[in-house]
Amino acid sequence: MSLINSSILAGLLLAAIPLVLHLVMRSRPKRIEFPALQLLRVRQASNARRMRLRQILLLMLRALLLAALVLALARPSLPAADYSLRWWEWLGLAAAVVAAIFVYRWMLHRQSGDAPRNSSAIQRTAICRVFGLLFGLLLAILLTGVPWAVRVRAELLSPGADGPGQVPVAAVFLVDNSYSMTYQRENRTRLELAASVVSEQLERFPGDSQAAVATIDQAEPILIQADLSGLSSRTNAITATAVPGTLNRRLKDAIDAQLEHREQLQKQLGTGGSADVFSREIYILSDQSQNAWQIPDESGLAELIAAHDWLQVYFVDLSVSSPLNASISELTLSDESVASGRDLVLNMTVNSTASTPAVTSVETTLIDESGRELPGGSPSAVTLNGESVKVTSTVRVPPDVSWLQGNLRLTTDDPLAADNSRFFSIRVLQTPRVLLISDLPEEILYLQNAMQPEELTRLGITFCDCQSATTAAAGELSFAEFDAVFMCGLQRPDDSLWTRLRNYLETGGRIVLVAGSDRIQPGFWSTPAARDVVPALPLTVVRYLTAPGFLRLDESQHVICRTLGQPKELRVELGAVSFDRCWAVELLEDSEVLLTLTGPGNRPLLLERQVGRGHSLMFTSAMDNLADRGNLWNNLVASWGFLAFTDELLNYLTSIDEAVTNFSAGSVVDFAVPPGDRFEQFLLQRPGLRQTRGSLEPESRSVLITDAFDPGHYLLRPFESRSSFRAPFSINIPDAESNLEKVDQTKLTEMLGPEQCTVIRDPSELASIVRISRVGVEVFPVLLGLLLLLFCAEHVMANYFYDTAEVGNSGPTGRRSGTVPSGGGA
């Protein structure tokens, strides 16, 4: 039983007032002996007992009257059930009343037949009444009370009880539809289990109940409605989302929806305060994963729930005690634009729980622009030990394709299949064309051989289309035909060359200035025309006399530094290269230092500057190993790290402005559209063979996609246009969805509060727990009826305090009790 006005229970103390008044105001007559009253002493003991019994009954009635009044004002309520009597229970009660009257009349008849009416008739009549009342009460308990109690108890405790509650329910069901809820157990996902729990609970609701079903999608409105059958169908259609909100925020939205619905109803009915025709509940169905909660809670849920004491929250835990899962996460690509024939390096982390099978492998599958699957190399074996394992997979990019998409998949299956795969997309660049300019042809031989080894050229494999030219011949070439231009140790570049380089940069070109020569004249590198191109002005050659300088790879977050510093072997190899000379330079304002050398001054080694749409880089040491030239500056060319350094530098130059093609679900996807490839409408091919249509605004320079939520491959292409524009990209679920660790019970209690939130570990116990805790039928009308009955009984007892029944009649005057029989003396 629960009480709406529990503070009024203190009024039960008023029930003691009649007792106090009875004890205080009880009359105490003086003892006076009269001989004429000696005849009455014979009946004194009997009359005293009878009077005392009636006083006690009257006292009890008055005390019960006050207690019933206090309870009625407190407005107690009972859990929802059918407390009314069924027809057979009414029949049993009527039979008990008839039997009690019959027993009373039968006993009264026997008493009147066995003895004449005398002074003890009242006592015998009272005994008959008591026995008749007790017999009727016992029979009513057996025929009506016991069956009624058994039926009501079954309705309260049994989830399958037929008797509905009398109070309608206004409920909000919050279903966690994050990807962790797709965990399967007994051929059913946690999301399917949540749908079945919601449907079963909706069927148990009393008539006129209303409800709302919502997911943790932040944009979804919560609307409480009366169509429960429609809600059940909608629940079965809920699918997992890769962009879930937090349960904290959605629970606050559910409370706001309940409050708004309650206020609207009170406004319609013209009521207010605590008046409500619904029992209000919120159900949270989740696997209790940490990813679904914001910890610590900043929305004040515990205080909000406590402020609305008319609301009950049930948290239904659908998690698995010992989950089994292996997943791929933290996928990174060496580049999102790779030249054909080169290698794409995929770095990832394979996570596992302690009970996962010990050995698995990662398979790579490529899909070209025609939808054809291509082999991605041999699987990468992984040994699982319940911890995170770093895995690297290398894929050779095939020729004659403009873009590629691929899948990474674990070969072993587990109950959570959503995180066993990862998707990626890359743009495939054509073989880059590079122009190498030097004063002497031999100065660029080492650099050219690093970009396109002679062995590969003899085999017919082309990684880079390199063309060399002297400084004098460079004026006859068009830089626009090349993807990148390298200038190696030019002694006296003139202003016309610098002007042509600036124009090349303005249109998106990329150049690398290698300043590793003693013959460079700084004055020709510091002219106004040169200042528009170079990242820094060379000042003088710095020689490391006591100890050589070494390359630093840990200070910059630039993509070149990150790529060169990731493989441990390459980081160690490049870190061992000794630099004996470099140029001291004066940085220009808009330049950035990418790499430095150890030693005095931390001399810059690699610098970058953006000019227009292009990028200009400067290397302040040598990139050759010629005698008395580059070998005096460093031993970089003698290290195999030089090949990796040159390859990464070339990849950066040829893909620096390429669009990002791999995103996490919910990210904003933005693709720039070149002026020559504009279109009006486009089609977006989505996972599951779905496609949607969009339009490109006339003044817009890019396509913006904000609804890429489903993991998988996407392709954006023009619709009804001759444009050759294509934009492939891939979406992956957040890595946090693989974390099945449950939120701590203490933190959950702190967030929701201990009073009005009930955590249910077993979904099968939901119905019985809700039945017991739900505020149900108010007994205020029943208490008013009892109050009226007690008032009438007290009135009758007070006015019928003395029994006036005749006990004897010895003459025509009909003397009452106290008359001496005719046979007596005196």
PDB file of N, CA and C in Angstrom, residues 437 443-444 447 485-490 511-517 520 525 583 617-624 649:
ATOM      1  N   ILE A 437      65.017  19.060 -61.796  1.00  0.00           N
ATOM      2  CA  ILE A 437      65.847  20.120 -62.370  1.00  0.00           C
ATOM      3  C   ILE A 437      67.117  20.244 -61.547  1.00  0.00           C
ATOM      4  N   GLU A 443      73.560  15.208 -60.563  1.00  0.00           N
ATOM      5  CA  GLU A 443      73.110  15.612 -59.234  1.00  0.00           C
ATOM      6  C   GLU A 443      71.726  15.079 -58.864  1.00  0.00           C
ATOM      7  N   ILE A 444      70.972  14.596 -59.843  1.00  0.00           N
ATOM      8  CA  ILE A 444      69.626  14.098 -59.549  1.00  0.00           C
ATOM      9  C   ILE A 444      69.520  12.579 -59.769  1.00  0.00           C
ATOM     10  N   LEU A 447      68.242  10.683 -56.550  1.00  0.00           N
ATOM     11  CA  LEU A 447      66.841  10.976 -56.291  1.00  0.00           C
ATOM     12  C   LEU A 447      65.942  10.307 -57.323  1.00  0.00           C
ATOM     13  N   VAL A 485      57.613  19.156 -58.985  1.00  0.00           N
ATOM     14  CA  VAL A 485      58.878  19.630 -59.546  1.00  0.00           C
ATOM     15  C   VAL A 485      59.909  19.652 -58.431  1.00  0.00           C
ATOM     16  N   PHE A 486      61.074  18.994 -58.675  1.00  0.00           N
ATOM     17  CA  PHE A 486      62.189  18.995 -57.724  1.00  0.00           C
ATOM     18  C   PHE A 486      63.311  19.858 -58.311  1.00  0.00           C
ATOM     19  N   MET A 487      63.811  20.804 -57.504  1.00  0.00           N
ATOM     20  CA  MET A 487      64.972  21.616 -57.872  1.00  0.00           C
ATOM     21  C   MET A 487      66.112  21.256 -56.942  1.00  0.00           C
ATOM     22  N   CYS A 488      67.175  20.712 -57.505  1.00  0.00           N
ATOM     23  CA  CYS A 488      68.261  20.180 -56.686  1.00  0.00           C
ATOM     24  C   CYS A 488      69.513  21.042 -56.817  1.00  0.00           C
ATOM     25  N   GLY A 489      69.813  21.816 -55.796  1.00  0.00           N
ATOM     26  CA  GLY A 489      71.061  22.564 -55.681  1.00  0.00           C
ATOM     27  C   GLY A 489      71.313  23.575 -56.765  1.00  0.00           C
ATOM     28  N   LEU A 490      70.308  24.289 -57.239  1.00  0.00           N
ATOM     29  CA  LEU A 490      70.514  25.288 -58.276  1.00  0.00           C
ATOM     30  C   LEU A 490      71.369  26.420 -57.729  1.00  0.00           C
ATOM     31  N   ILE A 511      56.289  21.829 -55.349  1.00  0.00           N
ATOM     32  CA  ILE A 511      57.719  21.841 -55.644  1.00  0.00           C
ATOM     33  C   ILE A 511      58.493  21.485 -54.394  1.00  0.00           C
ATOM     34  N   VAL A 512      59.695  20.938 -54.609  1.00  0.00           N
ATOM     35  CA  VAL A 512      60.629  20.630 -53.522  1.00  0.00           C
ATOM     36  C   VAL A 512      61.959  21.268 -53.886  1.00  0.00           C
ATOM     37  N   LEU A 513      62.481  22.117 -53.018  1.00  0.00           N
ATOM     38  CA  LEU A 513      63.752  22.789 -53.206  1.00  0.00           C
ATOM     39  C   LEU A 513      64.793  22.093 -52.343  1.00  0.00           C
ATOM     40  N   VAL A 514      65.752  21.415 -52.995  1.00  0.00           N
ATOM     41  CA  VAL A 514      66.819  20.707 -52.290  1.00  0.00           C
ATOM     42  C   VAL A 514      68.040  21.621 -52.283  1.00  0.00           C
ATOM     43  N   ALA A 515      68.389  22.090 -51.101  1.00  0.00           N
ATOM     44  CA  ALA A 515      69.458  23.096 -50.985  1.00  0.00           C
ATOM     45  C   ALA A 515      70.752  22.466 -50.488  1.00  0.00           C
ATOM     46  N   GLY A 516      71.093  21.281 -50.912  1.00  0.00           N
ATOM     47  CA  GLY A 516      72.286  20.606 -50.395  1.00  0.00           C
ATOM     48  C   GLY A 516      73.488  20.786 -51.289  1.00  0.00           C
ATOM     49  N   SER A 517      73.972  22.029 -51.394  1.00  0.00           N
ATOM     50  CA  SER A 517      75.134  22.306 -52.241  1.00  0.00           C
ATOM     51  C   SER A 517      75.841  23.542 -51.720  1.00  0.00           C
ATOM     52  N   ILE A 520      75.447  27.034 -53.936  1.00  0.00           N
ATOM     53  CA  ILE A 520      74.261  27.902 -53.930  1.00  0.00           C
ATOM     54  C   ILE A 520      74.669  29.307 -53.517  1.00  0.00           C
ATOM     55  N   TRP A 525      68.581  33.353 -54.195  1.00  0.00           N
ATOM     56  CA  TRP A 525      67.456  32.693 -53.513  1.00  0.00           C
ATOM     57  C   TRP A 525      66.699  33.677 -52.604  1.00  0.00           C
ATOM     58  N   TRP A 583      71.989  24.029 -44.307  1.00  0.00           N
ATOM     59  CA  TRP A 583      71.903  25.478 -44.458  1.00  0.00           C
ATOM     60  C   TRP A 583      71.188  26.087 -43.251  1.00  0.00           C
ATOM     61  N   LEU A 617      58.100  23.041 -50.609  1.00  0.00           N
ATOM     62  CA  LEU A 617      58.890  22.421 -49.546  1.00  0.00           C
ATOM     63  C   LEU A 617      60.365  22.695 -49.785  1.00  0.00           C
ATOM     64  N   MET A 618      61.120  22.778 -48.697  1.00  0.00           N
ATOM     65  CA  MET A 618      62.566  22.997 -48.780  1.00  0.00           C
ATOM     66  C   MET A 618      63.276  22.002 -47.889  1.00  0.00           C
ATOM     67  N   PHE A 619      64.310  21.334 -48.474  1.00  0.00           N
ATOM     68  CA  PHE A 619      65.170  20.409 -47.732  1.00  0.00           C
ATOM     69  C   PHE A 619      66.524  21.065 -47.625  1.00  0.00           C
ATOM     70  N   THR A 620      67.005  21.320 -46.405  1.00  0.00           N
ATOM     71  CA  THR A 620      68.198  22.154 -46.198  1.00  0.00           C
ATOM     72  C   THR A 620      69.498  21.377 -46.240  1.00  0.00           C
ATOM     73  N   SER A 621      69.473  20.109 -46.643  1.00  0.00           N
ATOM     74  CA  SER A 621      70.691  19.329 -46.783  1.00  0.00           C
ATOM     75  C   SER A 621      70.670  18.656 -48.157  1.00  0.00           C
ATOM     76  N   ALA A 622      71.581  17.703 -48.384  1.00  0.00           N
ATOM     77  CA  ALA A 622      71.751  17.122 -49.721  1.00  0.00           C
ATOM     78  C   ALA A 622      70.944  15.849 -49.863  1.00  0.00           C
ATOM     79  N   MET A 623      70.629  15.511 -51.161  1.00  0.00           N
ATOM     80  CA  MET A 623      69.955  14.260 -51.507  1.00  0.00           C
ATOM     81  C   MET A 623      70.741  13.527 -52.591  1.00  0.00           C
ATOM     82  N   ASP A 624      72.050  13.564 -52.474  1.00  0.00           N
ATOM     83  CA  ASP A 624      72.900  12.796 -53.392  1.00  0.00           C
ATOM     84  C   ASP A 624      74.100  12.300 -52.611  1.00  0.00           C
ATOM     85  N   LEU A 649      57.575  11.344 -49.299  1.00  0.00           N
ATOM     86  CA  LEU A 649      57.568  12.721 -49.783  1.00  0.00           C
ATOM     87  C   LEU A 649      56.804  12.823 -51.097  1.00  0.00           C
TER      88      LEU A 649
END
